PDB file of C-alpha atoms in Angstrom:
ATOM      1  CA  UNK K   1       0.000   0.000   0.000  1.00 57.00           C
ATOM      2  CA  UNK K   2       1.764   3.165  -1.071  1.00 68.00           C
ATOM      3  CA  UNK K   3       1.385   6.238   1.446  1.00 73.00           C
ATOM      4  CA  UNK K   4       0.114   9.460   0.100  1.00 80.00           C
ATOM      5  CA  UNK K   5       3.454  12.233   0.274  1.00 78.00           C
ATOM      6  CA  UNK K   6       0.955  14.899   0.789  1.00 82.00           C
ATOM      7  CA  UNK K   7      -0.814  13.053   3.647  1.00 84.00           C
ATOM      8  CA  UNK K   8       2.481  12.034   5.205  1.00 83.00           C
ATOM      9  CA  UNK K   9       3.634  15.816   5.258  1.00 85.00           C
ATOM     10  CA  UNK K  10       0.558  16.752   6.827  1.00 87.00           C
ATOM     11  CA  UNK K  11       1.009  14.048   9.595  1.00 89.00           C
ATOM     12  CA  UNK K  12       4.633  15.639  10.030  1.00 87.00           C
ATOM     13  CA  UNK K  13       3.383  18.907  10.585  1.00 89.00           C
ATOM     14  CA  UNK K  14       0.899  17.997  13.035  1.00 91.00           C
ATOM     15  CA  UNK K  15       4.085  16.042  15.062  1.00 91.00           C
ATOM     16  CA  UNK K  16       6.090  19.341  15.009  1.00 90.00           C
ATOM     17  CA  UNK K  17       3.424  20.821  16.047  1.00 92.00           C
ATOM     18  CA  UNK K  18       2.977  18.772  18.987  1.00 93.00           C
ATOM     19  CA  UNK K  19       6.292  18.803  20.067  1.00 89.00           C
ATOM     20  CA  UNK K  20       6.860  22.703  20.305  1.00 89.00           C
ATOM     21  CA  UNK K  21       3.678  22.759  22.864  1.00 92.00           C
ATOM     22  CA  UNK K  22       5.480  19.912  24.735  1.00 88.00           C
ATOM     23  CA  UNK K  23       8.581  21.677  24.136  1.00 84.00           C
ATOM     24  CA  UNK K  24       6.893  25.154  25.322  1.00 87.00           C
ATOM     25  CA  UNK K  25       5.314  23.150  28.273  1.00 89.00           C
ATOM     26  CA  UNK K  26       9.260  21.803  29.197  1.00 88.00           C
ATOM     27  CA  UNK K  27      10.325  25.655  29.087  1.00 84.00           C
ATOM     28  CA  UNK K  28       7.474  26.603  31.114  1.00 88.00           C
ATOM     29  CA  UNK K  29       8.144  23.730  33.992  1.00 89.00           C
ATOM     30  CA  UNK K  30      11.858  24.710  33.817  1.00 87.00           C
ATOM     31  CA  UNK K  31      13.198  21.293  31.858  1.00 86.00           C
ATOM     32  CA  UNK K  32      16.071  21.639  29.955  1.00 79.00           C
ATOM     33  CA  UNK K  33      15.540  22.547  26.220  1.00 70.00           C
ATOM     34  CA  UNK K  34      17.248  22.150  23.613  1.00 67.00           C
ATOM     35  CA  UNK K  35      17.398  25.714  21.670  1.00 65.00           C
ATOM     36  CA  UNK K  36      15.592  26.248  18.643  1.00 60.00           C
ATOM     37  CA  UNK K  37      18.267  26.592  16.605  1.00 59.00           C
ATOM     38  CA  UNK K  38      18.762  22.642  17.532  1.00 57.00           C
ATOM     39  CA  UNK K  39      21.900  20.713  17.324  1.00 66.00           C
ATOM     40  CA  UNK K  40      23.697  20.817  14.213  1.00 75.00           C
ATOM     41  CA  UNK K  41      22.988  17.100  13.773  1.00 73.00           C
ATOM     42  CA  UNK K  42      19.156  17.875  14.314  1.00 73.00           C
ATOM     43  CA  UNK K  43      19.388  20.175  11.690  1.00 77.00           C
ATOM     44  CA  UNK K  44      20.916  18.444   8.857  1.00 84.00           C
ATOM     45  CA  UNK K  45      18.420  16.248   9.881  1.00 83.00           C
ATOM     46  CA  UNK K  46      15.544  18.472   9.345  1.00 82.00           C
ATOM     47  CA  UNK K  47      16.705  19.804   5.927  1.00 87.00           C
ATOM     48  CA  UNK K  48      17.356  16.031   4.897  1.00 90.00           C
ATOM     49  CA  UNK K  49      13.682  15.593   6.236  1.00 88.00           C
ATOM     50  CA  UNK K  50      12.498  18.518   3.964  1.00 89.00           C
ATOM     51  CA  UNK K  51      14.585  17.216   0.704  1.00 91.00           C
ATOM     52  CA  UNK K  52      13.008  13.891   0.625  1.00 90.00           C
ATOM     53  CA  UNK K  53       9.597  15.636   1.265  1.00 87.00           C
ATOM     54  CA  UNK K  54      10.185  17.682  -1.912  1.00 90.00           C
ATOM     55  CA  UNK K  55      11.300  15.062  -3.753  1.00 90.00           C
ATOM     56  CA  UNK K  56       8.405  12.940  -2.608  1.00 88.00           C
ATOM     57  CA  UNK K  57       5.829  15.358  -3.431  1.00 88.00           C
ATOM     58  CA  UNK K  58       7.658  15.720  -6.866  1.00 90.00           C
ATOM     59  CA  UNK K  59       7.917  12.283  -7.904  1.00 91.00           C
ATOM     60  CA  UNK K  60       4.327  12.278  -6.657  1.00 89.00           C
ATOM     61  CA  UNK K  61       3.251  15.005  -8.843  1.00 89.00           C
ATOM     62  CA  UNK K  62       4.978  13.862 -11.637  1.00 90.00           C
ATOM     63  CA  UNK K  63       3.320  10.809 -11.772  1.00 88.00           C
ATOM     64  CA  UNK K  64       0.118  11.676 -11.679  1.00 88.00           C
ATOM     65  CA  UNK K  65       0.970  13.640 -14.765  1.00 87.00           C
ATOM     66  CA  UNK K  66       2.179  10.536 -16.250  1.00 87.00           C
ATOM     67  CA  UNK K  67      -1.292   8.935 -15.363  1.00 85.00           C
ATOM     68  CA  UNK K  68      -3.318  11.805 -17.065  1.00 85.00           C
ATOM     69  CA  UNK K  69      -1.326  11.792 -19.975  1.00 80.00           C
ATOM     70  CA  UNK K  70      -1.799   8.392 -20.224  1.00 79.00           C
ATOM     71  CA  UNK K  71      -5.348   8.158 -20.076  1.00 80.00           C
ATOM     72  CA  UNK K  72      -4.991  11.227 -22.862  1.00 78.00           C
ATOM     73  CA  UNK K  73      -3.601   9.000 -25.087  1.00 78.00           C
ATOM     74  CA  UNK K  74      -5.405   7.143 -27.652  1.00 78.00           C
ATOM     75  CA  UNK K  75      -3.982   3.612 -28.695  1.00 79.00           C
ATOM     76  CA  UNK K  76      -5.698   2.111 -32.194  1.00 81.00           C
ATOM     77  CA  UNK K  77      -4.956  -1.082 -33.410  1.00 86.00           C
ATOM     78  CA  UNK K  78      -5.863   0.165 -37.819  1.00 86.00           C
ATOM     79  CA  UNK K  79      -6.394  -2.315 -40.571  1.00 91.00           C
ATOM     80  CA  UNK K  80      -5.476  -0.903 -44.038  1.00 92.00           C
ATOM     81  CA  UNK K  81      -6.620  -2.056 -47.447  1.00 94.00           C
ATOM     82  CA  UNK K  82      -2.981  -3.460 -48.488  1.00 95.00           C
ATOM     83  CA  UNK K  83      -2.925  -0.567 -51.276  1.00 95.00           C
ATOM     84  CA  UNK K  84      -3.078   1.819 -48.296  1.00 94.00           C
ATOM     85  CA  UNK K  85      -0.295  -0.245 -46.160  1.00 94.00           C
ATOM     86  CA  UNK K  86       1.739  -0.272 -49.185  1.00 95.00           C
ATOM     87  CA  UNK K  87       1.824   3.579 -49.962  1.00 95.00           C
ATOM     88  CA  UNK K  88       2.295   4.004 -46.306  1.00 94.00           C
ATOM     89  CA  UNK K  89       5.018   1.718 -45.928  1.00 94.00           C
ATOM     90  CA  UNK K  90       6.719   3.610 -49.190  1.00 95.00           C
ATOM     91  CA  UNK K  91       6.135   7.176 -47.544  1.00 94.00           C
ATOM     92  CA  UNK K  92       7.767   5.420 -43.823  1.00 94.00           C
ATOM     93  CA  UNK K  93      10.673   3.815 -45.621  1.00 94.00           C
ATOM     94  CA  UNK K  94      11.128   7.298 -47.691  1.00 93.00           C
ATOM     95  CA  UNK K  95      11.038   9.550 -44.807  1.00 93.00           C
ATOM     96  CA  UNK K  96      13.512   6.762 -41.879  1.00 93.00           C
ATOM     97  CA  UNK K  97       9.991   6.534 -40.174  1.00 94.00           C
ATOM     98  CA  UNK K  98       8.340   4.034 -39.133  1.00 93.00           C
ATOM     99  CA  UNK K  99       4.813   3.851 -40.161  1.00 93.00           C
ATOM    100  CA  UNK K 100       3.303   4.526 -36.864  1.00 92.00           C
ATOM    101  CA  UNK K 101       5.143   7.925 -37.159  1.00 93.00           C
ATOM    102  CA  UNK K 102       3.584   8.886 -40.505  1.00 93.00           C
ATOM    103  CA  UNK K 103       0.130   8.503 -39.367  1.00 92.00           C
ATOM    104  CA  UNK K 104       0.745  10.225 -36.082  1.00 91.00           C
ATOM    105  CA  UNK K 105       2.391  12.928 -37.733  1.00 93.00           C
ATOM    106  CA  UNK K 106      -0.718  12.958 -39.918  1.00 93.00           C
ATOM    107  CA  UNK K 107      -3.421  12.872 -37.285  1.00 91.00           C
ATOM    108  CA  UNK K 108      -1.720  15.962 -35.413  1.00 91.00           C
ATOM    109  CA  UNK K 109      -1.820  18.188 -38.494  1.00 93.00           C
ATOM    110  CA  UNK K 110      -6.038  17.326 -39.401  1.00 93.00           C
ATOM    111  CA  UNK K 111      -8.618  19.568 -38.771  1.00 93.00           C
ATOM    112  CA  UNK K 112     -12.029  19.790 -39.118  1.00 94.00           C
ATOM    113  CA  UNK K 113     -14.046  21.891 -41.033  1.00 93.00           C
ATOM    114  CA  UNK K 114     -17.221  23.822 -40.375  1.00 94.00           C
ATOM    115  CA  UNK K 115     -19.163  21.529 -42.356  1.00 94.00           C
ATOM    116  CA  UNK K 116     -17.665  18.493 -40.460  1.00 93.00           C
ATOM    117  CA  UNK K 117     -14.975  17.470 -43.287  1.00 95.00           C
ATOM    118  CA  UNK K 118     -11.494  16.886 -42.434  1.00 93.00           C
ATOM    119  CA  UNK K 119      -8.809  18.418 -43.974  1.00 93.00           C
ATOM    120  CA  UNK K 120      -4.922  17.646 -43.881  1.00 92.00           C
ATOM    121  CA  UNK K 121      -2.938  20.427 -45.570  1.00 91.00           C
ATOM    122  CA  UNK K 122       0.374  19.294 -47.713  1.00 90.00           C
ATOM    123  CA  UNK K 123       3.494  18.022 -45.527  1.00 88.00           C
ATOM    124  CA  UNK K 124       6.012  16.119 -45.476  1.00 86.00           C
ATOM    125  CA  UNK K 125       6.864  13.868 -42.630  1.00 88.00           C
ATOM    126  CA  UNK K 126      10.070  14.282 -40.502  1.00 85.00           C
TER     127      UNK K 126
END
């Protein structure tokens, strides 16, 4: 079960939180504290601490990115008339691409039309 970086810093701040009142209530019985400014080991601690938060909550972020682009994406499985694969296997061979490429390339430049035709303006695949 993976934990949730944003839910985990959110438990963290509600532990520092509780332990400047208990380290407020120490100060206020006379205890011994340890100064705010900590010890330096506390401290590289801390900023340690902080780095893997950040790094958690961008790994985190960046894959839910991942995950939306994913479900962005459109995967079709296409079945040419073999006079279609064979121009488009000419064009792929011509151009170094494969022909996956070529039609890619050609579904990003259509448009549609007001009257609901598409239209692909002249290009040559790179």
């Amino acid at each position: 079960m993976a934990v949730d970086p944003e839910d985990l810093a959110e438990q963290w701040v509600a532990r520092h939180t509780e332990w400047r009142r208990i380290t407020a209530l120490m100060g206020d019985q006379g205890w011994p504290v340890t100064p705010r400014s900590g010890t330096s080991r506390g401290s590289t601690w801390a900023r340690e601490r902080d780095a893997q938060r950040e790094g958690a909550l961008a790994r985190r972020a960046a894959w839910q990115m991942e995950r939306q682009d994913a479900r962005d994406e459109l995967k079709a499985q296409l079945w040419l008339s073999a006079d279609v694969s064979r121009r488009l296997r000419a064009i792929a061979t011509r151009t170094g691409l494969e022909p996956e490429q070529v039609l890619a390339q050609l579904a990003d430049r259509v448009r549609m039309n007001d009257n609901g035709t598409l239209t692909v303006d002249t290009f040559t695949p790179r």
